[in-house]
Amino acid sequence: MKTWSFQKLVIVGFSLVIVLSMGICAFSILRLQVIQSQAMDLKSKHMPGLESTDQIEVRAQENANYIHRLILSKESSERAAINEAIETNRKENEQLRAQLQASLTTPDQTKLYDSFISHRVQYLAIRKEVQKFSLEDKTTDALALYNGKMLQELSAYLESIRALRIVCKKQSTAALDEVSSNVESTRQMMFAGSLASLLLCIAVAGIVVRSIRGPLGRLLETTERISAGDFSFRLTGMGKNEMGALADAFNRMVDELTDLVSQV
C-alpha cells in the first residue's frame, strides 16, 4: 500500500464500509419481508382457525342453555324469543364453521374437522328433536332426551372442537416460533454486520494513521539529525505516495542546504 495515495486509501477503505453497510441493509430488508410474510400467514391462516374453534364452543354451550330454557318455558312470547336466539346463534355458528373450514391447511386438521362435522350433525339432529318435543309441550320427553342423549352428543361435539383447537394452537405456536426465530437471527446478523462495519472503520483508520505516523516519525528524526549538523542522512523507502513526494522534496532541500553550507 506504499504506492497508494492517502486519498485512494481512504476512498477504498470507506467504500468497503459503505458496501458492507449496504449489504447489511439489503439483507435486513429481505429478512423483514420474509418475517412480514410469515406474520401475515400467521394472521390469515392460523389465527382464524383458533378463534373459530373458541367461538364455536362458546355458541354450542349457549345454544344448549337456550334449549334447556325452551324446555322449561311456558309462555309463547318467551319461547319465540328463545327460538329466535337459537336461530341467530345457529347462523353465527354456521359462519364460524365456514371460516374454520377455510383455514384448514394440513391433513391432520382436515381429519379432525371431518370428525367435528360428524359429531355436529348427530348433535344437531338430537337438539332438533328436543326442540320439537318442547314446542309440542312434551316437557317430560324433552327433558329426558336433553339430559340423556343430547348432553352426551353435546359432550362429544365439544370434545371434537377442543381436539381441533389443540391442533390449530400447536400449528399457530409453531408458526409464531418460526417468526420469532427469524426475528432473532435477523437481529444477530444485523449486530454482526454492524460490528464488522465498525471494525472495518477502525482498521481503515488504523492503516491511514500508521501510513502517516511512521513516515512523519522518520521525517522528525531526520530533521533533528540535520539540526544537529548531520547533513548526510536522507529519507528513503517512503513509498510512492504523498509521503514519498514529501521525502523527495525534503531530500532536495537537504542537498541544497549541504551545498550552501559547503560554500560558506
Coordinates of N, CA, C and O in Angstrom, one line a residue, residues 79-249:
R79 N -90.9 -18.3 24.5 CA -90.4 -19.3 23.6 C -90.0 -18.8 22.2 O -89.0 -19.2 21.6
A80 N -90.8 -17.8 21.8 CA -90.5 -17.2 20.5 C -89.1 -16.5 20.5 O -88.3 -16.6 19.6
A81 N -88.9 -15.8 21.6 CA -87.6 -15.1 21.8 C -86.4 -16.0 21.9 O -85.4 -15.8 21.3
I82 N -86.7 -17.2 22.6 CA -85.6 -18.2 22.7 C -85.3 -18.8 21.4 O -84.2 -19.0 21.0
N83 N -86.4 -19.1 20.6 CA -86.2 -19.7 19.3 C -85.4 -18.8 18.4 O -84.6 -19.2 17.6
E84 N -85.7 -17.5 18.5 CA -85.0 -16.5 17.7 C -83.6 -16.4 18.0 O -82.7 -16.4 17.2
A85 N -83.3 -16.5 19.3 CA -81.9 -16.5 19.8 C -81.2 -17.8 19.3 O -80.0 -17.7 18.9
I86 N -81.9 -18.9 19.4 CA -81.3 -20.2 18.9 C -80.9 -20.1 17.4 O -79.9 -20.5 16.9
E87 N -81.8 -19.5 16.6 CA -81.6 -19.4 15.2 C -80.5 -18.4 14.8 O -79.7 -18.7 14.0
T88 N -80.4 -17.3 15.6 CA -79.3 -16.4 15.4 C -78.0 -17.0 15.7 O -77.0 -16.9 14.9
N89 N -78.0 -17.7 16.8 CA -76.8 -18.4 17.2 C -76.4 -19.5 16.2 O -75.2 -19.6 15.9
R90 N -77.4 -20.2 15.6 CA -77.1 -21.2 14.6 C -76.4 -20.6 13.3 O -75.5 -21.1 12.8
K91 N -77.0 -19.4 12.9 CA -76.4 -18.8 11.7 C -75.0 -18.3 12.0 O -74.1 -18.4 11.1
E92 N -74.7 -17.7 13.2 CA -73.4 -17.3 13.5 C -72.4 -18.5 13.6 O -71.3 -18.4 13.1
N93 N -72.9 -19.6 14.1 CA -72.1 -20.8 14.2 C -71.8 -21.4 12.8 O -70.7 -21.9 12.6
E94 N -72.7 -21.2 11.9 CA -72.5 -21.7 10.5 C -71.4 -20.9 9.8 O -70.6 -21.4 9.1
Q95 N -71.4 -19.6 10.1 CA -70.4 -18.7 9.5 C -69.0 -19.0 10.1 O -68.0 -19.1 9.4
L96 N -69.0 -19.3 11.4 CA -67.8 -19.7 12.0 C -67.3 -21.0 11.5 O -66.0 -21.2 11.3
R97 N -68.2 -22.0 11.2 CA -67.8 -23.3 10.7 C -67.1 -23.1 9.3 O -66.1 -23.7 9.0
A98 N -67.8 -22.2 8.4 CA -67.2 -21.9 7.1 C -65.8 -21.3 7.2 O -64.9 -21.6 6.5
Q99 N -65.7 -20.4 8.2 CA -64.4 -19.7 8.4 C -63.3 -20.8 8.9 O -62.2 -20.7 8.4
L100 N -63.8 -21.7 9.7 CA -62.9 -22.7 10.2 C -62.4 -23.6 9.1 O -61.2 -23.9 8.9
Q101 N -63.4 -24.0 8.2 CA -63.1 -24.9 7.1 C -62.1 -24.2 6.1 O -61.2 -24.9 5.6
A102 N -62.2 -22.9 5.9 CA -61.4 -22.2 5.0 C -59.9 -22.1 5.6 O -59.0 -21.9 4.8
S103 N -59.8 -22.2 6.9 CA -58.5 -22.0 7.5 C -57.7 -23.3 7.6 O -56.5 -23.3 8.0
L104 N -58.3 -24.5 7.2 CA -57.6 -25.7 7.3 C -56.4 -25.8 6.3 O -56.6 -25.5 5.1
T105 N -55.3 -26.2 6.8 CA -54.1 -26.3 6.0 C -53.3 -27.6 6.0 O -52.5 -27.8 5.1
T106 N -53.7 -28.5 6.9 CA -53.0 -29.8 7.0 C -53.9 -31.0 7.0 O -55.1 -30.8 7.3
P107 N -53.5 -32.2 6.6 CA -54.3 -33.4 6.7 C -54.8 -33.6 8.1 O -56.0 -34.1 8.2
D108 N -54.0 -33.4 9.1 CA -54.5 -33.6 10.5 C -55.7 -32.7 10.8 O -56.6 -33.2 11.4
Q109 N -55.6 -31.5 10.4 CA -56.7 -30.6 10.6 C -58.0 -31.0 9.9 O -59.1 -31.0 10.5
T110 N -57.8 -31.5 8.7 CA -58.9 -31.9 7.9 C -59.6 -33.2 8.5 O -60.8 -33.3 8.5
K111 N -58.8 -34.1 9.0 CA -59.3 -35.3 9.6 C -60.1 -35.0 10.8 O -61.2 -35.5 11.0
L112 N -59.6 -34.1 11.7 CA -60.3 -33.7 12.9 C -61.5 -32.9 12.5 O -62.5 -32.9 13.3
Y113 N -61.5 -32.1 11.5 CA -62.6 -31.3 11.1 C -63.8 -32.2 10.6 O -64.9 -32.0 10.9
D114 N -63.4 -33.3 9.9 CA -64.4 -34.3 9.5 C -65.1 -34.9 10.7 O -66.3 -35.1 10.7
S115 N -64.3 -35.2 11.7 CA -64.8 -35.8 12.9 C -65.8 -34.8 13.6 O -66.8 -35.1 14.1
F116 N -65.3 -33.5 13.6 CA -66.1 -32.5 14.2 C -67.5 -32.3 13.5 O -68.5 -32.2 14.1
I117 N -67.5 -32.4 12.2 CA -68.7 -32.3 11.4 C -69.6 -33.5 11.7 O -70.9 -33.3 11.8
S118 N -69.1 -34.6 11.8 CA -69.9 -35.8 12.1 C -70.6 -35.7 13.5 O -71.8 -36.0 13.6
H119 N -69.8 -35.3 14.5 CA -70.4 -35.1 15.8 C -71.4 -33.9 15.8 O -72.5 -34.0 16.5
R120 N -71.2 -32.9 15.0 CA -72.1 -31.8 14.9 C -73.4 -32.2 14.3 O -74.5 -31.8 14.8
V121 N -73.4 -33.0 13.3 CA -74.6 -33.5 12.6 C -75.4 -34.3 13.6 O -76.7 -34.1 13.7
Q122 N -74.8 -35.2 14.3 CA -75.5 -36.0 15.3 C -76.1 -35.2 16.4 O -77.3 -35.4 16.8
Y123 N -75.3 -34.2 16.9 CA -75.8 -33.3 18.0 C -77.0 -32.5 17.5 O -78.0 -32.4 18.2
L124 N -76.9 -31.9 16.3 CA -78.0 -31.0 15.8 C -79.3 -31.8 15.6 O -80.4 -31.3 15.8
A125 N -79.1 -33.1 15.2 CA -80.3 -33.9 15.0 C -81.0 -34.2 16.3 O -82.3 -34.1 16.4
I126 N -80.3 -34.5 17.4 CA -80.9 -34.7 18.7 C -81.5 -33.4 19.2 O -82.6 -33.4 19.8
R127 N -80.7 -32.3 19.0 CA -81.2 -31.0 19.5 C -82.5 -30.6 18.8 O -83.4 -30.0 19.4
K128 N -82.6 -30.9 17.5 CA -83.8 -30.6 16.8 C -85.0 -31.4 17.3 O -86.1 -30.9 17.5
E129 N -84.8 -32.6 17.7 CA -85.8 -33.5 18.3 C -86.3 -32.9 19.6 O -87.5 -32.9 19.9
V130 N -85.3 -32.4 20.5 CA -85.6 -31.9 21.8 C -86.5 -30.6 21.6 O -87.5 -30.4 22.3
Q131 N -86.1 -29.8 20.6 CA -86.9 -28.6 20.3 C -88.3 -28.9 19.9 O -89.3 -28.3 20.3
K132 N -88.5 -30.0 19.1 CA -89.8 -30.4 18.7 C -90.6 -30.8 19.8 O -91.8 -30.4 19.9
F133 N -90.1 -31.6 20.8 CA -90.8 -32.0 21.9 C -91.2 -30.8 22.8 O -92.3 -30.7 23.3
S134 N -90.3 -29.8 22.9 CA -90.6 -28.6 23.7 C -91.7 -27.8 23.1 O -92.6 -27.4 23.8
L135 N -91.8 -27.7 21.8 CA -92.8 -26.9 21.1 C -94.2 -27.7 21.2 O -95.2 -27.0 21.1
E136 N -94.1 -29.0 21.3 CA -95.3 -29.8 21.5 C -95.8 -29.9 22.9 O -96.7 -30.7 23.2
D137 N -95.1 -29.2 23.8 CA -95.3 -29.2 25.3 C -95.1 -30.6 25.9 O -95.7 -31.0 26.9
K138 N -94.3 -31.4 25.3 CA -93.9 -32.7 25.8 C -92.6 -32.5 26.7 O -91.5 -33.0 26.4
T139 N -92.8 -31.8 27.8 CA -91.7 -31.4 28.6 C -91.0 -32.6 29.2 O -89.7 -32.6 29.2
T140 N -91.7 -33.6 29.6 CA -91.0 -34.8 30.2 C -90.1 -35.5 29.2 O -89.0 -35.8 29.5
D141 N -90.7 -35.7 28.0 CA -89.9 -36.3 26.9 C -88.7 -35.5 26.5 O -87.6 -36.0 26.3
A142 N -88.9 -34.1 26.5 CA -87.8 -33.2 26.1 C -86.7 -33.2 27.1 O -85.5 -33.3 26.8
L143 N -87.1 -33.2 28.4 CA -86.1 -33.2 29.5 C -85.3 -34.5 29.5 O -84.1 -34.5 29.7
A144 N -86.0 -35.6 29.3 CA -85.4 -36.9 29.3 C -84.3 -37.0 28.1 O -83.2 -37.5 28.3
L145 N -84.8 -36.5 27.0 CA -83.9 -36.6 25.8 C -82.7 -35.6 26.0 O -81.6 -35.9 25.6
Y146 N -83.0 -34.4 26.6 CA -82.0 -33.4 26.8 C -80.9 -33.9 27.8 O -79.7 -33.8 27.5
N147 N -81.4 -34.4 28.9 CA -80.4 -34.9 30.0 C -79.7 -36.2 29.6 O -78.6 -36.5 30.2
G148 N -80.3 -36.9 28.7 CA -79.6 -38.1 28.3 C -78.8 -38.0 27.0 O -77.6 -37.6 27.1
K149 N -79.4 -38.3 25.9 CA -78.7 -38.3 24.7 C -78.1 -37.0 24.2 O -77.0 -36.9 23.6
M150 N -78.9 -35.9 24.4 CA -78.4 -34.6 23.9 C -77.1 -34.2 24.6 O -76.2 -33.7 23.9
L151 N -77.1 -34.3 25.9 CA -75.9 -33.9 26.6 C -74.7 -34.8 26.3 O -73.6 -34.3 26.2
Q152 N -75.0 -36.0 26.0 CA -73.9 -36.9 25.6 C -73.3 -36.5 24.2 O -72.1 -36.4 24.0
E153 N -74.2 -36.2 23.3 CA -73.8 -35.8 22.0 C -73.1 -34.4 22.0 O -72.2 -34.1 21.3
L154 N -73.6 -33.6 22.9 CA -73.0 -32.2 23.1 C -71.6 -32.4 23.6 O -70.7 -31.7 23.2
S155 N -71.4 -33.3 24.6 CA -70.1 -33.5 25.1 C -69.1 -34.0 24.1 O -67.9 -33.6 24.0
A156 N -69.6 -35.0 23.2 CA -68.7 -35.5 22.1 C -68.4 -34.4 21.1 O -67.3 -34.3 20.6
Y157 N -69.4 -33.6 20.9 CA -69.3 -32.5 19.9 C -68.2 -31.5 20.4 O -67.4 -31.0 19.7
L158 N -68.3 -31.1 21.7 CA -67.4 -30.2 22.3 C -66.0 -30.7 22.3 O -65.0 -30.0 22.1
E159 N -65.8 -32.0 22.6 CA -64.5 -32.7 22.6 C -63.9 -32.6 21.2 O -62.7 -32.5 21.1
S160 N -64.7 -32.8 20.2 CA -64.2 -32.8 18.8 C -63.7 -31.4 18.5 O -62.7 -31.2 17.8
I161 N -64.4 -30.3 19.0 CA -64.0 -28.9 18.8 C -62.7 -28.7 19.5 O -61.7 -28.1 18.9
R162 N -62.5 -29.2 20.7 CA -61.3 -28.9 21.5 C -60.1 -29.7 20.9 O -59.0 -29.1 20.9
A163 N -60.4 -30.9 20.4 CA -59.3 -31.6 19.7 C -58.7 -30.8 18.5 O -57.5 -30.7 18.3
L164 N -59.7 -30.2 17.7 CA -59.3 -29.5 16.6 C -58.6 -28.2 17.0 O -57.6 -27.8 16.4
R165 N -59.0 -27.6 18.1 CA -58.4 -26.4 18.6 C -57.0 -26.6 19.0 O -56.1 -25.8 18.8
I166 N -56.7 -27.8 19.7 CA -55.4 -28.1 20.1 C -54.4 -28.2 18.9 O -53.3 -27.6 19.0
V167 N -54.9 -28.8 17.8 CA -54.0 -28.9 16.6 C -53.8 -27.5 16.1 O -52.7 -27.1 15.7
C168 N -54.8 -26.7 16.0 CA -54.7 -25.3 15.5 C -53.7 -24.5 16.3 O -52.9 -23.7 15.8
K169 N -53.8 -24.7 17.6 CA -53.0 -24.0 18.6 C -51.5 -24.4 18.4 O -50.6 -23.6 18.4
K170 N -51.3 -25.7 18.2 CA -49.9 -26.2 18.0 C -49.3 -25.6 16.7 O -48.1 -25.2 16.7
Q171 N -50.1 -25.6 15.7 CA -49.6 -25.0 14.4 C -49.4 -23.5 14.5 O -48.4 -23.0 13.9
S172 N -50.2 -22.8 15.2 CA -50.1 -21.4 15.4 C -48.8 -21.1 16.2 O -48.0 -20.2 15.9
T173 N -48.6 -21.9 17.3 CA -47.4 -21.8 18.1 C -46.1 -22.0 17.3 O -45.1 -21.3 17.4
A174 N -46.2 -23.1 16.4 CA -45.0 -23.4 15.6 C -44.7 -22.3 14.6 O -43.6 -21.9 14.4
A175 N -45.8 -21.7 14.0 CA -45.6 -20.6 13.1 C -45.1 -19.3 13.8 O -44.2 -18.6 13.3
L176 N -45.6 -19.1 15.0 CA -45.1 -18.0 15.8 C -43.6 -18.2 16.2 O -42.8 -17.2 16.2
D177 N -43.3 -19.4 16.6 CA -41.9 -19.7 16.9 C -40.9 -19.5 15.7 O -39.8 -19.0 15.9
E178 N -41.4 -19.8 14.5 CA -40.6 -19.6 13.3 C -40.4 -18.1 13.1 O -39.3 -17.7 12.7
V179 N -41.4 -17.3 13.3 CA -41.3 -15.9 13.1 C -40.3 -15.3 14.2 O -39.4 -14.5 13.8
S180 N -40.4 -15.8 15.4 CA -39.5 -15.3 16.5 C -38.1 -15.7 16.2 O -37.2 -14.9 16.4
S181 N -37.9 -16.9 15.6 CA -36.6 -17.4 15.3 C -36.0 -16.5 14.2 O -34.8 -16.1 14.2
N182 N -36.8 -16.2 13.2 CA -36.3 -15.3 12.1 C -36.0 -13.9 12.6 O -35.0 -13.3 12.1
V183 N -36.8 -13.4 13.5 CA -36.5 -12.1 14.1 C -35.2 -12.1 14.8 O -34.3 -11.2 14.7
E184 N -34.9 -13.2 15.6 CA -33.7 -13.3 16.4 C -32.5 -13.4 15.5 O -31.5 -12.8 15.7
S185 N -32.6 -14.3 14.4 CA -31.5 -14.4 13.5 C -31.2 -13.2 12.8 O -30.0 -12.8 12.5
T186 N -32.2 -12.4 12.4 CA -32.0 -11.1 11.7 C -31.3 -10.1 12.7 O -30.4 -9.4 12.3
R187 N -31.8 -10.1 13.9 CA -31.1 -9.2 14.9 C -29.7 -9.6 15.1 O -28.8 -8.7 15.1
Q188 N -29.3 -10.8 15.1 CA -28.0 -11.2 15.3 C -27.1 -10.9 14.1 O -26.0 -10.4 14.2
M189 N -27.7 -11.1 12.9 CA -26.9 -10.8 11.7 C -26.7 -9.3 11.6 O -25.6 -8.8 11.1
M190 N -27.7 -8.5 11.9 CA -27.5 -7.0 11.9 C -26.5 -6.6 12.9 O -25.7 -5.7 12.6
F191 N -26.5 -7.2 14.1 CA -25.5 -6.9 15.1 C -24.1 -7.2 14.6 O -23.1 -6.4 14.7
A192 N -24.0 -8.5 14.0 CA -22.7 -8.9 13.5 C -22.2 -8.0 12.3 O -21.0 -7.6 12.2
G193 N -23.1 -7.6 11.4 CA -22.8 -6.7 10.3 C -22.3 -5.4 10.8 O -21.4 -4.8 10.3
S194 N -23.1 -4.8 11.8 CA -22.7 -3.5 12.4 C -21.4 -3.6 13.0 O -20.5 -2.6 12.9
L195 N -21.1 -4.7 13.7 CA -19.8 -4.8 14.4 C -18.7 -4.9 13.3 O -17.6 -4.3 13.5
A196 N -19.0 -5.7 12.3 CA -18.0 -5.8 11.2 C -17.7 -4.4 10.5 O -16.5 -4.1 10.2
S197 N -18.7 -3.6 10.3 CA -18.5 -2.3 9.8 C -17.7 -1.4 10.7 O -16.8 -0.7 10.2
L198 N -18.0 -1.5 12.0 CA -17.2 -0.8 13.0 C -15.7 -1.2 13.0 O -14.8 -0.3 12.9
L199 N -15.5 -2.5 12.9 CA -14.1 -3.0 12.9 C -13.4 -2.6 11.6 O -12.2 -2.3 11.7
L200 N -14.1 -2.6 10.5 CA -13.5 -2.2 9.3 C -13.2 -0.7 9.3 O -12.1 -0.3 8.8
C201 N -14.1 0.1 9.9 CA -13.8 1.5 10.0 C -12.5 1.7 10.9 O -11.6 2.6 10.5
I202 N -12.4 1.0 12.0 CA -11.2 1.1 12.8 C -10.0 0.7 12.1 O -8.9 1.3 12.2
A203 N -10.1 -0.4 11.3 CA -8.9 -0.9 10.6 C -8.5 0.1 9.5 O -7.3 0.3 9.4
V204 N -9.4 0.7 8.8 CA -9.1 1.7 7.8 C -8.4 2.9 8.4 O -7.4 3.4 8.0
A205 N -9.0 3.3 9.6 CA -8.4 4.5 10.3 C -7.0 4.1 10.8 O -6.1 5.0 10.7
G206 N -6.8 2.9 11.3 CA -5.5 2.5 11.8 C -4.5 2.4 10.7 O -3.3 2.8 10.9
I207 N -4.9 1.9 9.5 CA -4.0 1.9 8.3 C -3.6 3.3 7.9 O -2.4 3.6 7.6
V208 N -4.6 4.2 7.9 CA -4.3 5.6 7.5 C -3.3 6.2 8.5 O -2.3 6.9 8.2
V209 N -3.6 6.0 9.8 CA -2.8 6.6 10.8 C -1.4 6.1 10.8 O -0.4 6.8 10.9
R210 N -1.3 4.8 10.6 CA 0.1 4.1 10.5 C 0.8 4.6 9.3 O 2.0 4.8 9.4
S211 N 0.1 4.8 8.2 CA 0.7 5.3 7.0 C 1.3 6.7 7.1 O 2.2 7.1 6.5
I212 N 0.7 7.5 8.0 CA 1.1 8.8 8.2 C 2.1 8.9 9.4 O 3.1 9.6 9.3
R213 N 1.8 8.2 10.5 CA 2.7 8.3 11.7 C 4.1 7.8 11.4 O 5.0 8.5 11.9
G214 N 4.3 6.7 10.7 CA 5.6 6.2 10.5 C 6.5 7.1 9.7 O 7.6 7.5 10.2
P215 N 6.1 7.5 8.6 CA 6.9 8.5 7.8 C 7.1 9.8 8.5 O 8.2 10.4 8.4
L216 N 6.1 10.3 9.2 CA 6.3 11.6 10.0 C 7.3 11.4 11.1 O 8.1 12.3 11.4
G217 N 7.3 10.2 11.7 CA 8.4 9.9 12.7 C 9.8 9.9 12.2 O 10.7 10.5 12.8
R218 N 9.9 9.3 11.0 CA 11.2 9.3 10.3 C 11.6 10.7 9.9 O 12.8 11.1 10.0
L219 N 10.6 11.5 9.4 CA 10.9 12.9 9.0 C 11.3 13.7 10.2 O 12.3 14.5 10.1
L220 N 10.7 13.5 11.3 CA 11.1 14.2 12.5 C 12.5 13.8 13.0 O 13.3 14.7 13.3
E221 N 12.8 12.5 12.9 CA 14.1 12.1 13.3 C 15.2 12.7 12.4 O 16.2 13.1 12.8
T222 N 14.9 12.7 11.1 CA 15.9 13.2 10.1 C 16.1 14.7 10.3 O 17.2 15.3 10.3
T223 N 15.0 15.4 10.6 CA 15.1 16.9 10.9 C 16.0 17.1 12.1 O 16.8 18.1 12.1
E224 N 15.8 16.3 13.1 CA 16.6 16.5 14.3 C 18.1 16.2 14.1 O 19.0 17.0 14.6
R225 N 18.4 15.2 13.3 CA 19.8 14.9 13.0 C 20.4 16.0 12.1 O 21.6 16.4 12.3
I226 N 19.6 16.6 11.2 CA 20.1 17.7 10.4 C 20.4 18.9 11.2 O 21.4 19.6 11.0
S227 N 19.4 19.2 12.1 CA 19.6 20.3 13.0 C 20.8 20.2 13.9 O 21.4 21.2 14.4
A228 N 21.2 18.9 14.1 CA 22.4 18.7 14.9 C 23.7 18.7 14.1 O 24.8 18.6 14.6
G229 N 23.5 19.0 12.8 CA 24.7 19.1 11.9 C 25.0 17.9 11.0 O 26.0 18.0 10.3
D230 N 24.2 16.9 11.1 CA 24.4 15.7 10.3 C 23.6 15.8 9.0 O 22.5 15.6 8.9
F231 N 24.4 16.3 7.9 CA 23.7 16.5 6.6 C 23.8 15.3 5.7 O 23.4 15.4 4.5
S232 N 24.3 14.2 6.2 CA 24.5 13.0 5.4 C 23.3 12.1 5.4 O 23.2 11.2 4.5
F233 N 22.3 12.3 6.3 CA 21.2 11.5 6.4 C 20.1 11.9 5.4 O 19.8 13.0 5.2
R234 N 19.5 10.8 4.7 CA 18.5 11.1 3.7 C 17.2 10.2 4.0 O 17.4 9.1 4.6
L235 N 16.1 10.7 3.6 CA 14.9 9.9 3.8 C 14.7 8.9 2.6 O 14.7 9.4 1.4
T236 N 14.6 7.6 2.9 CA 14.5 6.6 1.8 C 13.3 5.6 2.2 O 13.0 5.5 3.4
G237 N 12.9 4.9 1.2 CA 11.8 3.9 1.4 C 10.5 4.5 1.9 O 9.8 3.8 2.7
M238 N 10.2 5.7 1.5 CA 8.9 6.3 1.9 C 7.7 6.0 1.0 O 6.6 6.5 1.3
G239 N 8.0 5.2 0.0 CA 6.9 4.9 -0.9 C 6.7 5.9 -2.0 O 7.5 6.8 -2.2
K240 N 5.6 5.6 -2.8 CA 5.4 6.5 -4.0 C 4.1 7.3 -3.8 O 3.5 7.7 -4.8
N241 N 3.7 7.5 -2.6 CA 2.5 8.3 -2.3 C 2.9 9.7 -1.9 O 4.0 10.2 -2.2
E242 N 2.0 10.4 -1.2 CA 2.3 11.8 -0.8 C 3.5 11.9 0.1 O 4.3 12.8 0.0
M243 N 3.7 10.9 1.0 CA 4.9 10.9 1.9 C 6.2 10.7 1.1 O 7.2 11.2 1.4
G244 N 6.1 9.8 0.0 CA 7.3 9.7 -0.9 C 7.6 11.0 -1.5 O 8.8 11.3 -1.6
A245 N 6.6 11.7 -2.0 CA 6.9 13.0 -2.7 C 7.4 14.0 -1.6 O 8.3 14.8 -2.0
L246 N 6.9 14.0 -0.4 CA 7.4 14.8 0.6 C 8.9 14.5 1.0 O 9.7 15.4 1.2
A247 N 9.2 13.2 1.0 CA 10.6 12.8 1.3 C 11.5 13.2 0.2 O 12.7 13.7 0.5
D248 N 11.1 13.1 -1.1 CA 12.0 13.6 -2.2 C 12.2 15.1 -2.1 O 13.3 15.6 -2.3
A249 N 11.2 15.8 -1.8 CA 11.3 17.3 -1.6 C 12.2 17.6 -0.5 O 13.1 18.5 -0.5

